Amino acid sequence: MAARVLQQCVRSLGRPSLRLCPVNLALRAAVAPAVPVHRPFSSAADSRRTRWLGQSRISSVGLLCRQYGDLPPLTLETIKDRVLYVLKLYDKINPEKLQVTSHFMKDLGLDSLDQVEIIMAMEDEFGFEIPDAEAEKLMTPEEIVQYIADKKDVYE
Amino acid sequence: MAVSSRSTVLSLYIRVFRIARAWQAQTGAASDSEAERRYIEQEARSLFRQNQPLTDPESIRRCIEECEARIEIGLHYRNPYPRATYLPPLGLATQRGRRLRAQQRLRKQAKPVYLQSHDDT
């Protein structure tokens, strides 16, 4: 009974939704579903609540964790996707020519002012400040992803 | 010399954009803040691009001074637009003649440092 309720939770979490950031969600998804739950009614209420309040996007259905109103955990893959997405939105970059290893100055033909703007956009996207000395050296999307992974302690 | 001026210019550029990111207009209205923010960014982009091909260290130094002056004045008065100045008190000259040259010279002399990149009148 409890295992069935937890399976329902997992299936409801796995459904894709538009909202990226859960707002005040207490997703009580335990890491090990083998933990015996002696209160089936509260679990049923939990599953119903998660279905009502909308779901957060988790990178894989099997990865269950507690997210007390926090953003979904960063992985190298998601960082890379977000960096490329922001770069595609920049109007001076041709989206077809953009690769992970394309150099801003040599391959994409940007100059240092554009590179500064790109780093500012990354700061806005990921929400933390990048000091100038290190911002000057980030010349490819690969380096940006590596730097953000270093700063945010993302290992894989 | 060129390397340090380049890093100065880039750090000024970043500083302007960071100011623009957290800018609040003095009126307090959100639309005003938004409009002034966009004005700051657009002005910074256009002026930096316009002065990009300069190579003379003297003019580069003057542009850096202009940028710093505008940042300081803008932050002090909470107004990103350049402060208007009066014309020098000599009356207006005709389109040709020696008085025109004198007037141009005086106007160039009287232009404050934070209006250097603007070449109207």
Short mmCIF file of C-alpha atoms in Angstrom, two decimals:
data_model
loop_
_atom_site.label_atom_id
_atom_site.label_comp_id
_atom_site.label_asym_id
_atom_site.label_seq_id
_atom_site.Cartn_x
_atom_site.Cartn_y
_atom_site.Cartn_z
CA MET A 1 0.00 0.00 0.00
CA ALA A 2 2.70 2.45 0.99
CA ALA A 3 4.91 1.29 -1.85
CA ARG A 4 2.06 1.87 -4.30
CA VAL A 5 1.57 5.41 -3.00
CA LEU A 6 5.28 6.12 -3.35
CA GLN A 7 5.20 4.79 -6.90
CA GLN A 8 2.41 7.23 -7.62
CA CYS A 9 4.59 10.03 -6.25
CA VAL A 10 7.44 9.00 -8.53
CA ARG A 11 5.19 8.87 -11.57
CA SER A 12 3.71 12.28 -10.77
CA LEU A 13 7.20 13.74 -10.35
CA GLY A 14 8.35 12.27 -13.64
CA ARG A 15 5.68 14.04 -15.63
CA PRO A 16 7.23 17.00 -17.49
CA SER A 17 5.99 20.45 -16.62
CA LEU A 18 6.70 24.01 -17.66
CA ARG A 19 7.77 25.35 -14.31
CA LEU A 20 11.46 25.00 -13.58
CA CYS A 21 11.63 26.25 -10.03
CA PRO A 22 9.39 24.77 -7.37
CA VAL A 23 8.00 27.43 -5.12
CA ASN A 24 7.64 26.36 -1.52
CA LEU A 25 7.32 22.72 -2.33
CA ALA A 26 8.20 20.15 0.24
CA LEU A 27 8.60 17.06 -1.89
CA ARG A 28 8.75 14.27 0.59
CA ALA A 29 10.19 11.70 -1.75
CA ALA A 30 12.35 9.39 0.26
CA VAL A 31 15.57 8.15 -1.25
CA ALA A 32 14.97 4.52 -0.42
CA PRO A 33 11.40 3.44 -1.14
CA ALA A 34 12.00 0.38 0.99
CA VAL A 35 11.57 2.50 4.14
CA PRO A 36 8.33 1.36 5.77
CA VAL A 37 5.72 4.06 5.98
CA HIS A 38 3.34 3.51 8.81
CA ARG A 39 1.01 6.38 7.93
CA PRO A 40 -0.66 5.62 4.62
CA PHE A 41 -3.14 8.48 4.86
CA SER A 42 -0.52 11.20 5.14
CA SER A 43 1.39 9.67 2.23
CA ALA A 44 -1.78 9.73 0.15
CA ALA A 45 -2.26 13.38 1.09
CA ASP A 46 1.34 14.06 0.08
CA SER A 47 0.90 12.47 -3.32
CA ARG A 48 -2.29 14.41 -3.90
CA ARG A 49 -0.59 17.62 -2.81
CA THR A 50 2.30 17.10 -5.16
CA ARG A 51 -0.11 16.53 -8.01
CA TRP A 52 -2.02 19.72 -7.22
CA LEU A 53 0.86 22.09 -6.63
CA GLY A 54 2.59 21.21 -9.88
CA GLN A 55 5.77 19.32 -10.36
CA SER A 56 9.35 20.36 -10.58
CA ARG A 57 11.56 19.21 -13.39
CA ILE A 58 14.13 16.75 -12.19
CA SER A 59 16.82 15.62 -14.52
CA SER A 60 16.01 11.91 -14.21
CA VAL A 61 13.02 10.15 -12.70
CA GLY A 62 15.18 7.82 -10.65
CA LEU A 63 16.96 10.71 -8.89
CA LEU A 64 14.82 11.46 -5.84
CA CYS A 65 15.94 13.99 -3.31
CA ARG A 66 14.55 16.43 -0.82
CA GLN A 67 14.16 19.89 -2.25
CA TYR A 68 12.89 22.22 0.40
CA GLY A 69 12.08 25.07 -1.94
CA ASP A 70 15.50 24.92 -3.61
CA LEU A 71 16.38 24.83 -7.28
CA PRO A 72 16.92 21.47 -8.99
CA PRO A 73 20.49 20.24 -8.59
CA LEU A 74 22.97 21.30 -11.27
CA THR A 75 24.63 18.74 -13.49
CA LEU A 76 27.22 19.29 -16.17
CA GLU A 77 24.59 18.50 -18.77
CA THR A 78 22.12 21.12 -17.52
CA ILE A 79 24.85 23.73 -17.17
CA LYS A 80 25.93 23.09 -20.74
CA ASP A 81 22.34 23.33 -22.00
CA ARG A 82 21.72 26.59 -20.20
CA VAL A 83 24.98 28.14 -21.38
CA LEU A 84 24.26 27.21 -24.99
CA TYR A 85 20.69 28.47 -24.67
CA VAL A 86 21.85 31.86 -23.41
CA LEU A 87 24.44 32.05 -26.19
CA LYS A 88 21.85 31.26 -28.82
CA LEU A 89 19.70 34.12 -27.56
CA TYR A 90 22.57 36.56 -28.08
CA ASP A 91 21.96 38.26 -31.37
CA LYS A 92 25.57 38.59 -32.49
CA ILE A 93 26.11 34.83 -32.48
CA ASN A 94 25.03 32.67 -35.36
CA PRO A 95 23.18 29.71 -33.75
CA GLU A 96 24.19 27.25 -36.44
CA LYS A 97 27.88 27.92 -36.01
CA LEU A 98 27.78 27.63 -32.26
CA GLN A 99 29.57 24.61 -30.82
CA VAL A 100 30.68 23.82 -27.30
CA THR A 101 34.30 24.35 -28.27
CA SER A 102 33.87 27.36 -30.53
CA HIS A 103 36.17 30.19 -29.51
CA PHE A 104 34.41 33.55 -29.16
CA MET A 105 37.09 35.61 -30.82
CA LYS A 106 38.57 33.21 -33.35
CA ASP A 107 35.56 31.15 -34.48
CA LEU A 108 32.58 33.39 -33.81
CA GLY A 109 34.24 36.71 -34.59
CA LEU A 110 33.28 38.55 -31.42
CA ASP A 111 35.48 41.03 -29.63
CA SER A 112 36.28 41.65 -26.00
CA LEU A 113 33.27 43.90 -25.38
CA ASP A 114 30.97 41.14 -26.63
CA GLN A 115 32.75 38.61 -24.48
CA VAL A 116 32.15 40.85 -21.45
CA GLU A 117 28.46 41.02 -22.30
CA ILE A 118 28.28 37.25 -22.63
CA ILE A 119 29.89 36.79 -19.20
CA MET A 120 27.38 39.26 -17.73
CA ALA A 121 24.57 37.23 -19.26
CA MET A 122 25.99 34.09 -17.65
CA GLU A 123 26.14 35.87 -14.32
CA ASP A 124 22.47 36.80 -14.67
CA GLU A 125 21.54 33.26 -15.68
CA PHE A 126 23.30 31.42 -12.87
CA GLY A 127 22.87 34.08 -10.22
CA PHE A 128 26.42 34.47 -8.91
CA GLU A 129 29.15 37.02 -9.64
CA ILE A 130 32.20 36.22 -11.71
CA PRO A 131 35.24 38.41 -10.88
CA ASP A 132 36.85 40.33 -13.72
CA ALA A 133 40.22 38.63 -13.59
CA GLU A 134 38.71 35.24 -14.26
CA ALA A 135 36.03 36.51 -16.60
CA GLU A 136 38.66 37.69 -19.07
CA LYS A 137 40.00 34.18 -19.53
CA LEU A 138 36.72 32.46 -20.39
CA MET A 139 36.84 32.25 -24.15
CA THR A 140 34.79 29.20 -25.11
CA PRO A 141 31.48 27.78 -23.84
CA GLU A 142 33.44 24.72 -22.64
CA GLU A 143 35.56 26.89 -20.36
CA ILE A 144 32.47 28.67 -19.03
CA VAL A 145 30.84 25.32 -18.20
CA GLN A 146 34.04 24.16 -16.45
CA TYR A 147 34.28 27.38 -14.45
CA ILE A 148 30.66 27.25 -13.32
CA ALA A 149 31.04 23.57 -12.40
CA ASP A 150 34.10 24.48 -10.33
CA LYS A 151 32.32 27.27 -8.55
CA LYS A 152 29.15 25.34 -7.91
CA ASP A 153 30.90 22.09 -6.92
CA VAL A 154 29.30 19.96 -9.60
CA TYR A 155 31.09 16.69 -10.13
CA GLU A 156 30.29 13.85 -12.47
CA MET B 1 50.56 50.62 -21.29
CA ALA B 2 48.15 49.32 -23.88
CA VAL B 3 47.44 46.20 -21.83
CA SER B 4 46.60 48.13 -18.69
CA SER B 5 44.35 50.58 -20.54
CA ARG B 6 42.58 47.63 -22.15
CA SER B 7 41.90 46.03 -18.79
CA THR B 8 40.79 49.43 -17.41
CA VAL B 9 38.37 49.88 -20.27
CA LEU B 10 36.94 46.38 -19.87
CA SER B 11 36.53 46.76 -16.12
CA LEU B 12 34.74 50.10 -16.70
CA TYR B 13 32.44 48.36 -19.18
CA ILE B 14 31.61 45.64 -16.66
CA ARG B 15 31.11 48.28 -13.96
CA VAL B 16 28.61 50.20 -16.09
CA PHE B 17 26.62 47.05 -16.77
CA ARG B 18 26.62 46.05 -13.11
CA ILE B 19 25.33 49.51 -12.21
CA ALA B 20 22.67 49.17 -14.88
CA ARG B 21 21.60 45.80 -13.50
CA ALA B 22 20.76 47.25 -10.10
CA TRP B 23 19.55 50.66 -11.21
CA GLN B 24 16.54 52.27 -9.54
CA ALA B 25 15.14 55.49 -10.95
CA GLN B 26 14.72 58.43 -8.64
CA THR B 27 11.00 58.59 -9.32
CA GLY B 28 10.62 55.05 -8.03
CA ALA B 29 8.38 53.94 -10.88
CA ALA B 30 9.30 50.56 -12.30
CA SER B 31 8.77 51.68 -15.89
CA ASP B 32 11.16 54.59 -15.39
CA SER B 33 13.74 52.29 -13.85
CA GLU B 34 13.38 49.93 -16.79
CA ALA B 35 13.68 52.74 -19.35
CA GLU B 36 16.73 54.23 -17.65
CA ARG B 37 18.34 50.81 -17.34
CA ARG B 38 17.93 50.22 -21.05
CA TYR B 39 19.22 53.71 -21.77
CA ILE B 40 22.38 53.06 -19.73
CA GLU B 41 23.07 49.80 -21.52
CA GLN B 42 22.39 51.19 -24.96
CA GLU B 43 24.47 54.31 -24.32
CA ALA B 44 27.39 52.28 -22.99
CA ARG B 45 27.30 49.92 -25.96
CA SER B 46 27.10 52.67 -28.56
CA LEU B 47 29.76 54.93 -27.04
CA PHE B 48 32.21 52.12 -26.38
CA ARG B 49 31.76 50.86 -29.94
CA GLN B 50 32.12 54.34 -31.34
CA ASN B 51 35.40 54.92 -29.51
CA GLN B 52 36.71 51.43 -30.10
CA PRO B 53 39.00 52.24 -33.04
CA LEU B 54 40.89 54.92 -31.12
CA THR B 55 44.56 54.11 -30.69
CA ASP B 56 46.04 57.37 -29.42
CA PRO B 57 46.79 56.93 -25.69
CA GLU B 58 45.80 60.55 -25.00
CA SER B 59 42.32 60.16 -26.48
CA ILE B 60 41.93 56.77 -24.79
CA ARG B 61 42.76 58.41 -21.48
CA ARG B 62 40.20 61.12 -22.17
CA CYS B 63 37.53 58.54 -22.98
CA ILE B 64 38.30 56.68 -19.76
CA GLU B 65 37.94 59.95 -17.86
CA GLU B 66 34.67 60.60 -19.64
CA CYS B 67 33.35 57.19 -18.66
CA GLU B 68 34.38 57.58 -15.03
CA ALA B 69 32.92 61.10 -14.88
CA ARG B 70 29.60 59.92 -16.24
CA ILE B 71 29.51 57.02 -13.82
CA GLU B 72 30.21 59.27 -10.83
CA ILE B 73 27.78 61.99 -11.88
CA GLY B 74 25.08 59.47 -12.74
CA LEU B 75 25.44 57.71 -9.41
CA HIS B 76 25.48 60.99 -7.48
CA TYR B 77 22.39 62.52 -9.07
CA ARG B 78 20.63 59.18 -9.76
CA ASN B 79 20.24 60.39 -13.33
CA PRO B 80 21.93 58.52 -16.17
CA TYR B 81 21.49 61.24 -18.77
CA PRO B 82 24.44 63.59 -19.28
CA ARG B 83 24.17 66.90 -17.57
CA ALA B 84 23.41 69.69 -20.01
CA THR B 85 25.75 72.65 -20.14
CA TYR B 86 25.38 76.19 -21.31
CA LEU B 87 26.93 77.49 -24.50
CA PRO B 88 29.85 79.86 -23.92
CA PRO B 89 28.64 83.47 -23.74
CA LEU B 90 29.65 84.82 -27.13
CA GLY B 91 26.44 84.99 -29.11
CA LEU B 92 26.01 83.04 -32.31
CA ALA B 93 28.20 83.42 -35.34
CA THR B 94 27.25 83.10 -39.00
CA GLN B 95 28.01 80.01 -40.98
CA ARG B 96 31.27 81.33 -42.35
CA GLY B 97 33.86 83.79 -41.19
CA ARG B 98 36.49 84.09 -38.58
CA ARG B 99 33.97 84.41 -35.80
CA LEU B 100 32.77 80.93 -36.62
CA ARG B 101 36.20 79.48 -36.02
CA ALA B 102 36.50 81.37 -32.76
CA GLN B 103 33.11 80.09 -31.69
CA GLN B 104 34.00 76.50 -32.57
CA ARG B 105 37.22 76.77 -30.62
CA LEU B 106 35.49 78.20 -27.59
CA ARG B 107 32.77 75.58 -27.68
CA LYS B 108 35.31 72.80 -27.94
CA GLN B 109 37.15 74.25 -24.99
CA ALA B 110 34.01 74.63 -22.94
CA LYS B 111 32.74 71.11 -23.57
CA PRO B 112 33.00 69.20 -20.30
CA VAL B 113 34.89 65.94 -20.16
CA TYR B 114 31.77 63.83 -19.83
CA LEU B 115 30.40 65.04 -23.15
CA GLN B 116 33.49 64.33 -25.24
CA SER B 117 32.01 61.49 -27.24
CA HIS B 118 28.90 63.43 -28.13
CA ASP B 119 29.56 65.61 -31.14
CA ASP B 120 26.33 67.59 -31.43
CA THR B 121 26.77 71.36 -31.68
#
